[in-house]
Amino acid sequence: MSILLNKNSKVIVQGFTGSEGTFHAQQMIEYGTNVVGGVTPSKGGYKHLDRPVFNTVSDAVQETGADVSIIFVPPLFAADAIMEAADAHIKLIICITEGIPVRDMVLVKKYLNSRACTLIGPNCPGVITPDEAKVGIMPGFIFKKGRIGLISKSGTLTYEATDQIVKAGLGISTAVGIGGDPVIGTTTKEVLNLFLNDPDTDAVVMIGEIGGNMEIEAARWFKTGGIKKPIVGFIAGQTAPPGRRMGHAGAIIGGAEDTARVKMKIMSECGVSIVESPADIGKKIASLCKK
Amino acid sequence: MNLHEYQAKELLKKYNVAVQDGIAVEDVKSADDAYRHIKNKTNNPFVVIKAQIHAGGRGKGRFVGTDVPGVKVVKNIDEATRLAKDMLGNVLVTKQTGKDGKRVNKIFIAEDMYYKGISDIKEYYLSILLDRSTSQYVIVYSQQGGMDIEEVSANQPDKILKEYIDPTVGLQPFQIRRMAFALGLTSDAFKSFQKFVTNLYNAFIDIDCAMLEINPLFKTSDNKIVAVDCKMNIDDNALTRHPELLNLRDTNEEDPTEVEAGQYNLNYVKLEGNVGCMVNGAGLAMATMDMIKLSGGDPANFLDIGGGANAQTVEAGFKIILKDPHVRAILINIFGGIVRCDRVATGIIEAYKKLGNISVPIIVRLQGTNAEEAKKIIQDSGLKVTSAILLSEASQLVRQAIS
């Protein structure tokens, strides 16, 4: 078991024939992900990377039985691509695209409410279940299979945490990059819930950042919930000035609960083991797992 | 992207949103003409002059070395001339500008809305923004207008009201009625408010605003609802579909180094500290800043050079960081995933040599694909660059460099 993704996942790539789509599809195939085809409107019928190209997601689903889609479509067309995937009954939609207008995502979020699918991202590195499937842009080789679940808003910080976890002698059950935009498909709390219910995940590393209150929501929910597993938390942006956007569209201190200090304090009160330095993530999770 | 009050009001007028109208000018002569024009139009010698900067608190702010506020009413042409002279080209300090203040290049000569009439005037508050926890737009409004809304929120949270908007159907008339009743509006003011909010919401959506704040939202003594002040922020991600709005950007309001970094496609935010940093990825960049602080330094900047991290981006990054005279050390922190560390190391050395005499110590931390090779390349280069693989090692090196 793992969450969201496993070796049976059948993956299509939206924006398959573009440069990003091609490069990362190739990488995913090399990792061993079961990429069954892709979608590029008006290129249906061709082959790309030795796999069929379809005009629409519904064609792709019908022909290949795909249940996961990864999206590499330019920002102004990405919302449409997400809704197309949802309409075609894709179960897990992972949107890598950065720079989607907020208004588009507000509509997408509402559209997905009544549909049985999970959106991860946008503006995220994707999801990986080591040794089974990588649906994202992360460097696969740094991930070793193990029993730590990883939730993160950012890309390279996810790799950093993974590297520390692996060097501490542990491994990853599944790593989920939920994305750094103000409106994202799946929240920290929702992913945490999946990990707490996953028998193959023993502990969780939760990496957040300034902006919004998702980490606080997850921590408060964890405190009142029934299932307890060790959680290590880190919030990036302790030194970020208020009101300034720090790279990610969502990384901005807007209100009193948005600061790293407040988030870490509340998370700690809710039973999350907080590390102040990003260099201590691996050490901390190792110490909790040895107890 | 932030807009000036006068720019935001011009946009709102296109959507038939009633605003306190005026004329933006850059010199004293034009200010005089504008005063006469507004006076004749309103048949009222009282005219308001408002400094145009991207910061709030103008009314309570003061121009450096004077007691001239950023917003003031004048009652004749002489006062208008004098005030325009006092404002234009001078520096205004407000609660939001920081101690250095902001230079005022434009002033807005506007109608006085506080004239006497059949009913009392009243100031309200209204803003439209994203509620991140519900992923919906929300209208935040209050009877307590014209003051700092954060203070109202802290001291009288029950005075802050909210109306959430279903994105598929948009703002509904019943919601606007509920708001109007809650504000205690009646008859003509009630009708004026309905029209105002309907048009304001349409403008917000159509322009792709990230935030639109009307404070004060004003009821005149003849029961009209108008926007006396307006703060508009446009979603940067949506600007590609509004090319006509791009020329509203005022780079005078931004840090010049940040503007330059933008030209290299680098994401840079200037800070006050002494350790510069260059990182790939926004989350890791913030984490690196935090680590600098924990190592006894203070981050001088946020700089995300993106996934690529080649010689050109590293060189541009060096140039940007070295413009800051407070920088005593530079930490480069790259997690090489798909981009290989040895290539990044070669890029760093190339950029370093090209720039010549960099006098501050440089710490390079490369982790990921081919990290060991990268460390060797840096060490063998003979340059004044120290190298690390683990984040904890980099932290130690920062501590040594600034002690």
XYZ file of C-alpha atoms in Angstrom:
694
model
C 0.000 0.000 0.000
C 0.907 3.627 -0.419
C -1.256 6.644 -0.993
C -2.650 8.071 -4.240
C -0.258 6.218 -6.528
C 1.072 2.671 -6.956
C 2.532 0.334 -9.562
C -0.893 -0.320 -11.073
C -1.533 3.351 -11.842
C -2.027 3.995 -15.552
C -0.769 7.448 -16.393
C -1.423 9.797 -19.286
C 0.385 13.077 -19.935
C -1.593 16.178 -20.963
C 0.647 18.427 -23.007
C 2.481 15.225 -24.008
C 4.287 16.479 -27.113
C 5.470 19.839 -25.729
C 9.078 20.194 -24.557
C 8.318 19.934 -20.811
C 5.827 17.126 -21.345
C 8.222 15.176 -23.522
C 11.197 15.559 -21.195
C 9.376 14.588 -18.027
C 7.334 11.806 -19.675
C 10.654 10.308 -20.749
C 11.997 10.581 -17.200
C 8.849 9.011 -15.749
C 9.027 6.121 -18.210
C 12.679 5.548 -17.309
C 11.700 5.481 -13.646
C 9.254 2.704 -14.418
C 5.973 4.605 -14.316
C 3.299 3.016 -16.461
C 2.791 5.874 -18.920
C 0.099 4.602 -21.289
C -0.182 7.589 -23.608
C -0.761 11.272 -23.817
C -3.021 14.035 -25.025
C -2.239 16.890 -27.396
C -5.250 18.333 -29.227
C -4.970 17.868 -33.022
C -2.124 15.383 -32.706
C -4.349 12.379 -32.053
C -3.372 9.239 -33.947
C 0.357 9.888 -33.816
C 2.866 8.060 -31.644
C 5.171 9.896 -29.246
C 7.815 8.225 -27.064
C 6.449 5.003 -28.474
C 3.033 5.667 -26.967
C -0.272 6.750 -28.495
C -1.277 10.431 -28.663
C -4.975 11.305 -28.311
C -6.957 14.431 -29.154
C -8.998 14.365 -25.953
C -8.647 12.964 -22.458
C -11.866 10.969 -22.862
C -10.427 9.250 -25.959
C -7.292 8.440 -23.982
C -9.265 7.035 -21.051
C -11.456 4.956 -23.330
C -8.506 3.459 -25.212
C -6.002 2.986 -22.385
C -8.019 2.791 -19.170
C -5.870 5.574 -17.694
C -6.745 6.640 -14.148
C -4.003 9.220 -13.521
C -3.132 12.304 -15.537
C -0.207 14.678 -15.252
C -0.611 18.150 -16.764
C 2.136 20.164 -18.503
C -0.112 22.684 -20.235
C 0.658 26.456 -20.364
C -0.909 28.514 -17.532
C -3.824 30.055 -19.424
C -4.974 26.648 -20.702
C -4.282 24.575 -17.606
C -7.630 25.130 -15.874
C -9.374 23.796 -18.970
C -7.030 20.784 -18.994
C -7.818 19.978 -15.343
C -11.575 20.132 -15.980
C -11.188 17.990 -19.082
C -9.414 15.324 -17.027
C -12.097 15.446 -14.323
C -14.852 15.185 -16.925
C -13.178 12.082 -18.369
C -13.283 10.396 -14.910
C -9.545 10.535 -14.257
C -9.181 9.678 -10.534
C -5.918 11.482 -9.792
C -5.029 14.701 -11.623
C -1.571 16.146 -11.009
C -1.024 19.641 -12.354
C 2.611 20.789 -12.573
C 1.896 24.085 -14.361
C 2.975 27.237 -12.536
C 1.275 30.584 -13.043
C -2.435 29.730 -13.412
C -4.600 32.807 -12.688
C -6.391 32.604 -9.328
C -9.808 33.255 -10.886
C -9.379 30.140 -13.056
C -8.472 27.997 -10.056
C -11.455 29.285 -8.049
C -13.707 27.986 -10.834
C -11.790 24.699 -11.147
C -12.071 24.063 -7.425
C -15.838 24.530 -7.582
C -16.092 22.346 -10.697
C -14.237 19.514 -8.966
C -16.466 19.660 -5.859
C -19.119 17.500 -7.443
C -16.715 15.086 -9.106
C -14.985 12.037 -7.709
C -11.381 12.969 -8.368
C -8.346 14.282 -6.526
C -6.362 17.225 -7.853
C -2.772 17.649 -6.659
C -1.248 21.051 -7.373
C -1.035 23.187 -9.420
C 2.480 24.623 -9.189
C 3.808 21.442 -7.613
C 6.531 18.828 -8.200
C 4.009 15.953 -8.311
C 3.675 12.653 -6.451
C 6.055 9.715 -6.114
C 5.673 6.286 -4.554
C 9.275 5.037 -4.669
C 9.950 1.903 -6.714
C 6.365 1.972 -8.019
C 5.483 5.161 -9.833
C 6.739 8.695 -10.228
C 4.208 11.169 -11.602
C 6.031 14.445 -11.384
C 9.241 16.293 -12.080
C 11.280 15.210 -9.053
C 14.637 13.440 -9.431
C 13.543 9.845 -8.876
C 16.876 8.415 -7.755
C 16.995 10.328 -4.441
C 13.802 8.596 -3.238
C 14.272 5.289 -1.415
C 11.323 3.148 -0.460
C 10.401 3.322 3.190
C 7.677 4.166 5.694
C 7.768 7.965 5.987
C 5.032 10.001 4.308
C 6.076 13.409 2.999
C 3.786 16.405 2.394
C 5.287 19.591 1.011
C 4.334 22.860 -0.658
C 7.583 23.172 -2.573
C 9.848 21.311 -5.000
C 13.512 21.488 -4.091
C 12.696 21.635 -0.376
C 10.910 18.286 -0.841
C 14.075 16.868 -2.389
C 16.148 18.310 0.460
C 13.893 16.690 3.074
C 13.859 13.394 1.192
C 17.626 13.381 0.965
C 17.937 13.925 4.719
C 15.361 11.221 5.479
C 17.167 8.731 3.252
C 20.586 9.658 4.707
C 19.112 9.070 8.172
C 18.524 5.470 7.108
C 14.804 5.790 6.495
C 12.717 5.922 3.323
C 9.575 7.339 1.765
C 6.181 5.624 1.447
C 4.796 8.358 -0.788
C 5.869 11.977 -1.251
C 3.199 14.500 -2.224
C 4.021 18.010 -3.434
C 0.740 19.826 -2.907
C 1.862 23.085 -4.535
C 2.588 26.659 -3.557
C -0.380 28.511 -5.061
C -3.120 30.224 -3.021
C -5.774 27.847 -4.451
C -4.720 24.208 -4.685
C -6.633 20.982 -5.227
C -5.677 18.994 -2.143
C -4.815 20.475 1.234
C -2.206 19.506 3.804
C -4.969 18.108 6.020
C -6.381 15.896 3.272
C -2.979 14.373 2.501
C -2.242 13.958 6.215
C -5.525 12.068 6.557
C -4.467 9.676 3.782
C -1.099 9.056 5.473
C -2.622 8.489 8.920
C -4.881 5.839 7.384
C -2.137 4.209 5.347
C -0.840 1.048 7.074
C 2.483 1.410 5.266
C 3.205 4.884 6.611
C 4.634 5.023 10.152
C 5.404 8.733 10.417
C 4.879 11.926 8.459
C 7.038 14.900 7.531
C 4.990 18.019 6.877
C 6.742 20.925 5.173
C 4.841 24.151 4.889
C 5.565 27.782 4.319
C 4.198 31.243 5.082
C 0.786 32.176 3.663
C -2.666 30.693 4.259
C -3.538 28.515 7.232
C -3.424 25.016 5.772
C -0.732 23.734 8.127
C -2.625 25.057 11.142
C -5.857 23.498 9.913
C -4.065 20.146 9.498
C -2.440 20.348 12.943
C -5.666 21.279 14.745
C -7.493 18.472 13.010
C -4.710 16.031 13.908
C -4.937 17.042 17.565
C -8.633 16.155 17.772
C -8.429 13.064 15.547
C -8.156 9.435 16.610
C -5.100 8.207 14.745
C -1.712 9.284 16.065
C 1.575 8.924 14.241
C 4.763 10.922 14.790
C 4.799 14.092 12.675
C 7.755 16.358 12.017
C 6.899 19.861 10.836
C 8.918 22.638 9.269
C 7.632 26.022 8.068
C 9.790 27.926 5.595
C 9.808 31.711 5.724
C 10.622 32.558 9.366
C 12.696 35.464 8.026
C 10.282 36.553 5.277
C 8.954 40.127 5.564
C 5.157 40.573 5.775
C 3.245 41.521 2.635
C 5.937 40.348 0.202
C 5.422 37.412 -2.126
C 8.327 34.966 -1.764
C 8.493 33.243 -5.138
C 5.438 31.023 -4.777
C 2.213 32.869 -5.579
C 0.779 31.752 -2.233
C 3.837 32.478 -0.086
C 2.835 35.799 1.388
C 2.146 36.765 4.971
C -1.363 38.187 4.761
C -2.765 37.862 8.267
C -1.764 37.220 11.848
C -1.881 33.413 11.514
C 0.138 33.398 8.286
C 3.568 33.840 9.839
C 6.009 30.973 10.254
C 6.350 31.610 14.009
C 2.617 31.425 14.676
C 2.205 28.360 12.488
C 5.049 26.525 14.216
C 3.770 27.449 17.655
C 0.238 26.199 16.959
C 1.515 23.049 15.229
C 3.725 22.326 18.214
C 0.785 22.765 20.611
C -1.139 20.258 18.501
C 1.524 17.571 18.902
C 3.647 18.145 15.813
C 7.432 17.963 16.431
C 8.736 21.216 14.982
C 12.255 21.745 13.656
C 13.424 25.351 13.378
C 16.251 24.611 10.958
C 15.658 22.895 7.638
C 18.955 21.066 8.271
C 17.373 19.128 11.160
C 14.460 17.415 9.362
C 16.245 14.073 8.865
C 17.702 13.946 12.372
C 14.341 14.702 13.954
C 12.326 12.090 12.099
C 15.012 9.493 12.795
C 14.912 10.234 16.524
C 11.104 9.905 16.582
C 11.136 6.650 14.639
C 13.706 5.019 16.922
C 11.633 5.584 20.054
C 0.773 44.240 -9.584
C -0.245 47.216 -7.462
C -1.941 50.223 -9.030
C -2.094 53.818 -7.925
C -5.408 55.175 -6.691
C -5.876 57.304 -9.811
C -5.193 54.325 -12.110
C -7.602 52.072 -10.227
C -10.313 54.736 -10.330
C -9.873 55.183 -14.093
C -10.411 51.430 -14.509
C -13.440 51.381 -12.217
C -15.073 54.238 -14.131
C -15.109 52.000 -17.213
C -17.330 49.615 -15.254
C -19.653 52.445 -14.112
C -18.447 52.266 -10.546
C -18.999 55.682 -8.931
C -15.703 57.138 -7.732
C -14.462 60.363 -6.235
C -13.221 61.750 -9.529
C -10.093 63.766 -10.131
C -7.076 64.511 -12.287
C -3.574 63.094 -11.760
C -0.752 65.578 -12.394
C 3.047 65.661 -12.185
C 3.809 69.398 -12.006
C 2.558 72.486 -10.188
C 1.221 74.237 -13.279
C -0.967 71.248 -14.160
C -2.040 71.064 -10.519
C -3.333 74.653 -10.760
C -5.244 73.855 -13.947
C -6.677 70.733 -12.372
C -7.762 72.668 -9.274
C -9.664 75.186 -11.432
C -11.219 72.434 -13.492
C -12.455 70.471 -10.456
C -13.651 73.641 -8.716
C -15.708 74.681 -11.751
C -17.051 71.175 -12.307
C -18.221 70.735 -8.706
C -19.012 74.406 -8.129
C -17.172 74.034 -4.823
C -13.868 75.712 -3.884
C -12.997 72.780 -1.589
C -10.776 70.299 -3.433
C -8.749 67.341 -2.099
C -5.110 66.785 -3.036
C -3.828 63.225 -2.606
C -0.222 62.029 -2.950
C -0.011 58.969 -5.223
C 2.190 56.237 -3.770
C 1.733 52.491 -3.374
C 1.245 52.605 0.375
C -1.626 53.234 2.719
C -1.850 55.566 5.693
C -1.329 58.665 3.536
C -3.730 60.875 5.499
C -1.836 60.302 8.750
C 1.585 60.253 7.030
C 3.809 63.336 6.809
C 6.278 64.648 4.230
C 9.830 64.496 5.581
C 10.756 67.510 7.666
C 7.267 69.074 7.482
C 3.833 68.608 8.959
C 2.249 68.313 5.510
C 0.049 65.206 5.310
C -0.290 62.959 2.231
C -3.956 63.857 1.785
C -5.303 67.344 2.413
C -8.249 69.575 1.554
C -7.506 72.986 0.023
C -10.010 75.832 -0.312
C -8.435 78.162 -2.856
C -5.929 78.200 -5.708
C -3.103 79.584 -3.538
C -3.421 76.721 -1.091
C -3.548 74.272 -3.979
C -0.344 75.676 -5.503
C 1.472 75.648 -2.179
C 0.400 72.089 -1.364
C 1.360 70.824 -4.844
C 4.824 72.339 -4.335
C 5.080 70.765 -0.872
C 4.159 67.339 -2.230
C 5.677 66.893 -5.683
C 9.221 65.552 -5.663
C 9.234 65.204 -1.871
C 9.286 62.136 0.325
C 6.214 60.965 2.217
C 6.546 58.687 5.236
C 3.521 56.670 6.332
C 2.941 53.656 8.557
C 3.309 51.417 5.502
C 6.269 53.018 3.671
C 8.959 52.274 6.244
C 11.198 54.994 7.660
C 12.732 55.901 4.294
C 9.336 56.852 2.902
C 8.422 57.162 -0.756
C 9.063 59.951 -3.227
C 5.844 61.456 -4.587
C 5.925 61.925 -8.363
C 2.202 62.313 -8.954
C -0.663 63.923 -7.081
C -4.374 63.396 -7.597
C -6.517 66.550 -7.528
C -9.978 65.306 -6.587
C -13.538 66.372 -5.821
C -14.502 67.040 -2.237
C -17.217 64.503 -1.409
C -17.855 65.646 2.165
C -20.248 68.474 1.201
C -23.350 69.238 3.289
C -26.829 68.112 2.204
C -30.126 66.514 3.119
C -28.673 63.631 5.113
C -25.558 62.755 7.116
C -22.440 61.573 5.395
C -21.094 58.140 6.359
C -17.889 56.153 5.788
C -17.987 52.388 5.300
C -15.428 49.733 4.403
C -15.620 47.195 1.567
C -13.075 44.907 -0.047
C -13.124 41.896 -2.344
C -10.394 39.271 -2.018
C -9.677 35.560 -2.070
C -10.543 33.535 1.012
C -7.856 30.878 0.866
C -9.503 28.478 3.291
C -12.666 28.144 1.153
C -11.054 28.916 -2.248
C -13.794 31.464 -2.885
C -13.860 35.198 -3.341
C -15.294 36.999 -0.358
C -16.604 40.522 0.158
C -15.478 41.880 3.508
C -17.433 44.941 4.644
C -18.048 47.019 7.710
C -19.885 50.031 9.085
C -16.486 51.090 10.467
C -14.970 52.744 7.408
C -12.182 55.203 6.808
C -9.894 53.627 9.394
C -7.336 50.840 9.477
C -9.385 47.680 8.942
C -6.780 45.548 10.743
C -7.484 47.565 13.880
C -11.240 47.128 13.504
C -10.676 43.417 12.984
C -8.546 43.198 16.146
C -10.680 45.377 18.431
C -14.231 44.883 17.138
C -14.263 41.604 15.184
C -18.091 41.543 15.278
C -18.105 44.705 13.130
C -16.502 42.831 10.217
C -19.045 41.148 7.948
C -18.459 38.743 5.092
C -20.301 37.599 2.004
C -18.879 34.544 0.213
C -19.367 34.292 -3.533
C -20.223 31.111 -5.412
C -17.941 31.376 -8.471
C -20.292 29.588 -10.844
C -23.194 32.020 -10.420
C -21.317 35.048 -9.150
C -22.509 37.610 -6.620
C -26.312 37.430 -6.279
C -28.780 40.315 -5.719
C -29.997 38.843 -2.411
C -26.436 38.996 -1.100
C -26.141 42.660 -2.025
C -29.501 43.376 -0.342
C -28.307 41.583 2.789
C -25.172 43.748 2.793
C -27.138 46.968 2.257
C -29.506 46.125 5.133
C -26.588 45.235 7.381
C -25.025 48.637 6.669
C -28.342 50.330 7.470
C -28.798 51.868 4.027
C -32.242 53.007 2.896
C -34.025 54.452 -0.150
C -31.706 56.156 -2.669
C -28.531 55.088 -0.868
C -29.781 51.477 -0.884
C -30.308 51.610 -4.661
C -27.005 53.365 -5.247
C -25.231 50.682 -3.184
C -26.796 47.855 -5.227
C -25.537 49.370 -8.447
C -22.138 50.135 -6.928
C -21.467 46.623 -5.604
C -22.775 44.877 -8.734
C -20.461 46.922 -10.947
C -17.545 46.658 -8.545
C -17.755 42.859 -8.494
C -17.921 42.758 -12.300
C -14.823 44.945 -12.484
C -13.003 42.745 -9.960
C -13.663 39.593 -11.993
C -13.116 41.123 -15.419
C -9.792 42.771 -14.499
C -8.576 39.644 -12.608
C -7.974 41.544 -9.410
C -6.200 39.781 -6.569
C -7.518 42.369 -4.125
C -9.763 45.394 -4.414
C -10.277 47.601 -1.372
C -12.596 50.593 -1.104
C -11.870 52.473 2.104
C -13.718 54.610 2.707
C -16.738 53.492 0.794
C -18.674 56.702 1.144
C -22.304 57.781 1.395
C -22.638 61.418 0.385
C -25.125 63.795 1.968
C -27.303 63.395 -1.130
C -27.294 59.595 -0.699
C -24.870 58.531 -3.394
C -22.438 55.651 -2.786
C -18.932 56.381 -4.087
C -15.397 55.051 -3.761
C -13.378 57.792 -2.071
C -10.186 55.733 -1.989
C -9.294 52.589 -3.866
C -6.483 50.049 -3.625
C -6.255 47.594 -6.478
C -3.889 44.681 -6.860
C -3.984 42.639 -10.060
C -3.176 38.907 -10.141
C 0.285 38.761 -11.743
C -0.534 35.369 -13.242
C -3.456 36.906 -15.153
C -1.554 39.840 -16.664
C -0.853 37.880 -19.844
C -4.529 38.151 -20.714
C -4.634 41.891 -19.953
C -1.721 43.266 -21.995
C -3.337 46.729 -21.897
C -2.774 46.851 -18.122
C 0.966 46.235 -18.307
C 1.795 49.904 -18.900
C 0.130 50.793 -15.595
C 3.108 49.320 -13.772
C 5.071 52.033 -11.987
C 8.625 50.773 -11.492
C 9.425 53.913 -9.449
C 7.451 52.223 -6.685
C 9.664 49.131 -6.732
C 13.194 48.459 -5.541
C 15.491 49.137 -8.541
C 17.471 45.933 -7.934
C 14.242 43.925 -7.898
C 13.267 45.497 -11.212
C 16.657 44.570 -12.676
C 16.410 41.003 -11.352
C 13.041 40.732 -13.057
C 14.714 41.541 -16.373
C 16.956 38.479 -15.889
C 13.843 36.439 -14.989
C 15.111 36.055 -11.442
C 12.800 36.122 -8.483
C 14.491 38.510 -6.029
C 13.305 40.268 -2.903
C 15.646 42.696 -1.163
C 16.004 42.327 2.606
C 18.038 44.130 5.270
C 20.638 41.500 6.239
C 24.327 40.753 5.588
C 24.365 37.277 3.989
C 23.322 37.070 0.362
C 21.862 33.839 -0.947
C 21.129 32.240 -4.283
C 18.931 29.133 -4.315
C 16.995 26.990 -6.784
C 13.334 26.839 -5.784
C 11.229 29.216 -3.688
C 10.642 26.899 -0.716
C 14.309 25.978 -0.407
C 15.198 29.670 -0.811
C 13.013 30.617 2.160
C 14.399 27.698 4.164
C 17.941 28.822 3.336
C 17.166 32.332 4.584
C 15.876 30.844 7.829
C 19.018 28.762 8.175
C 21.226 31.840 7.675
C 19.407 33.491 10.563
C 19.861 30.427 12.777
C 23.579 30.461 11.889
C 23.943 33.933 13.350
C 23.620 35.949 10.135
C 20.755 37.860 8.581
C 19.532 37.130 5.059
C 20.224 40.005 2.669
C 17.756 38.755 0.105
C 15.433 36.117 -1.251
C 16.652 34.867 -4.623
C 15.193 31.930 -6.518
C 17.191 31.270 -9.676
C 14.761 28.580 -10.820
C 15.289 25.006 -11.876
C 17.954 25.609 -14.540
C 20.830 27.116 -12.531
C 23.266 27.573 -15.455
C 26.269 29.911 -15.776
C 24.139 32.803 -17.072
C 21.582 32.719 -14.245
C 24.323 32.312 -11.624
C 26.219 35.268 -13.094
C 23.095 37.417 -13.072
C 22.453 36.299 -9.496
C 25.970 37.335 -8.410
C 25.541 40.749 -10.050
C 22.242 41.357 -8.316
C 23.452 40.268 -4.869
C 26.705 42.238 -5.111
C 24.810 45.488 -5.717
C 23.936 45.372 -2.033
C 26.862 46.932 -0.072
C 25.761 45.231 3.175
C 26.514 41.727 1.890
C 29.447 40.143 3.797
C 29.111 36.598 2.479
C 27.178 34.750 -0.204
C 25.661 31.306 0.178
C 24.733 29.422 -2.966
C 22.427 26.531 -2.153
C 21.460 24.296 -5.059
C 19.706 20.977 -4.832
C 20.605 19.355 -8.114
C 17.923 16.978 -9.205
C 17.486 16.811 -12.900
C 20.101 19.533 -13.268
C 23.461 17.945 -12.358
C 25.590 19.489 -9.607
C 28.863 19.197 -11.550
C 27.381 21.343 -14.302
C 26.138 23.870 -11.783
C 29.624 23.931 -10.185
C 31.229 24.602 -13.559
C 28.676 27.360 -14.137
C 29.462 28.957 -10.776
C 33.214 28.963 -11.498
C 32.639 30.393 -14.975
C 30.469 33.183 -13.599
C 32.921 33.867 -10.769
C 35.869 34.193 -13.147
C 33.917 36.363 -15.530
C 32.984 38.813 -12.809
C 36.572 39.008 -11.515
C 37.259 40.417 -8.087
C 34.479 39.255 -5.792
C 35.739 40.312 -2.374
C 33.214 38.589 -0.104
C 33.579 34.915 0.821
C 31.407 32.520 -1.138
C 29.999 29.298 0.216
C 28.664 26.824 -2.277
C 26.457 24.006 -1.167
C 25.610 21.547 -3.919
C 23.597 18.453 -3.123
C 21.964 15.873 -5.354
C 23.160 14.368 -8.638
C 27.015 14.245 -8.793
C 27.419 16.258 -5.589
C 30.874 14.762 -4.817
C 32.223 15.606 -8.281
C 30.827 19.115 -7.886
C 32.567 19.586 -4.550
C 35.857 18.515 -6.118
C 35.428 20.901 -9.046
C 34.892 23.794 -6.618
C 37.833 22.815 -4.411
C 40.208 22.324 -7.370
C 39.260 25.659 -8.913
C 41.692 27.536 -6.659
C 39.096 30.242 -6.109
C 38.137 31.693 -2.747
C 35.082 29.507 -2.565
C 34.288 26.995 0.154
C 32.135 24.024 -0.562
C 29.662 21.864 1.324
C 27.325 18.996 0.612
C 25.135 18.797 3.717
C 22.906 21.695 4.693
C 24.268 21.506 8.258
C 27.828 21.929 6.906
C 26.751 24.971 4.911
C 25.257 26.423 8.066
C 28.609 26.028 9.873
C 30.460 27.707 7.005
C 28.079 30.682 7.100
C 28.708 31.023 10.826
C 32.502 31.062 10.248
C 32.303 33.501 7.341
C 30.518 36.225 9.285
C 32.136 35.781 12.695
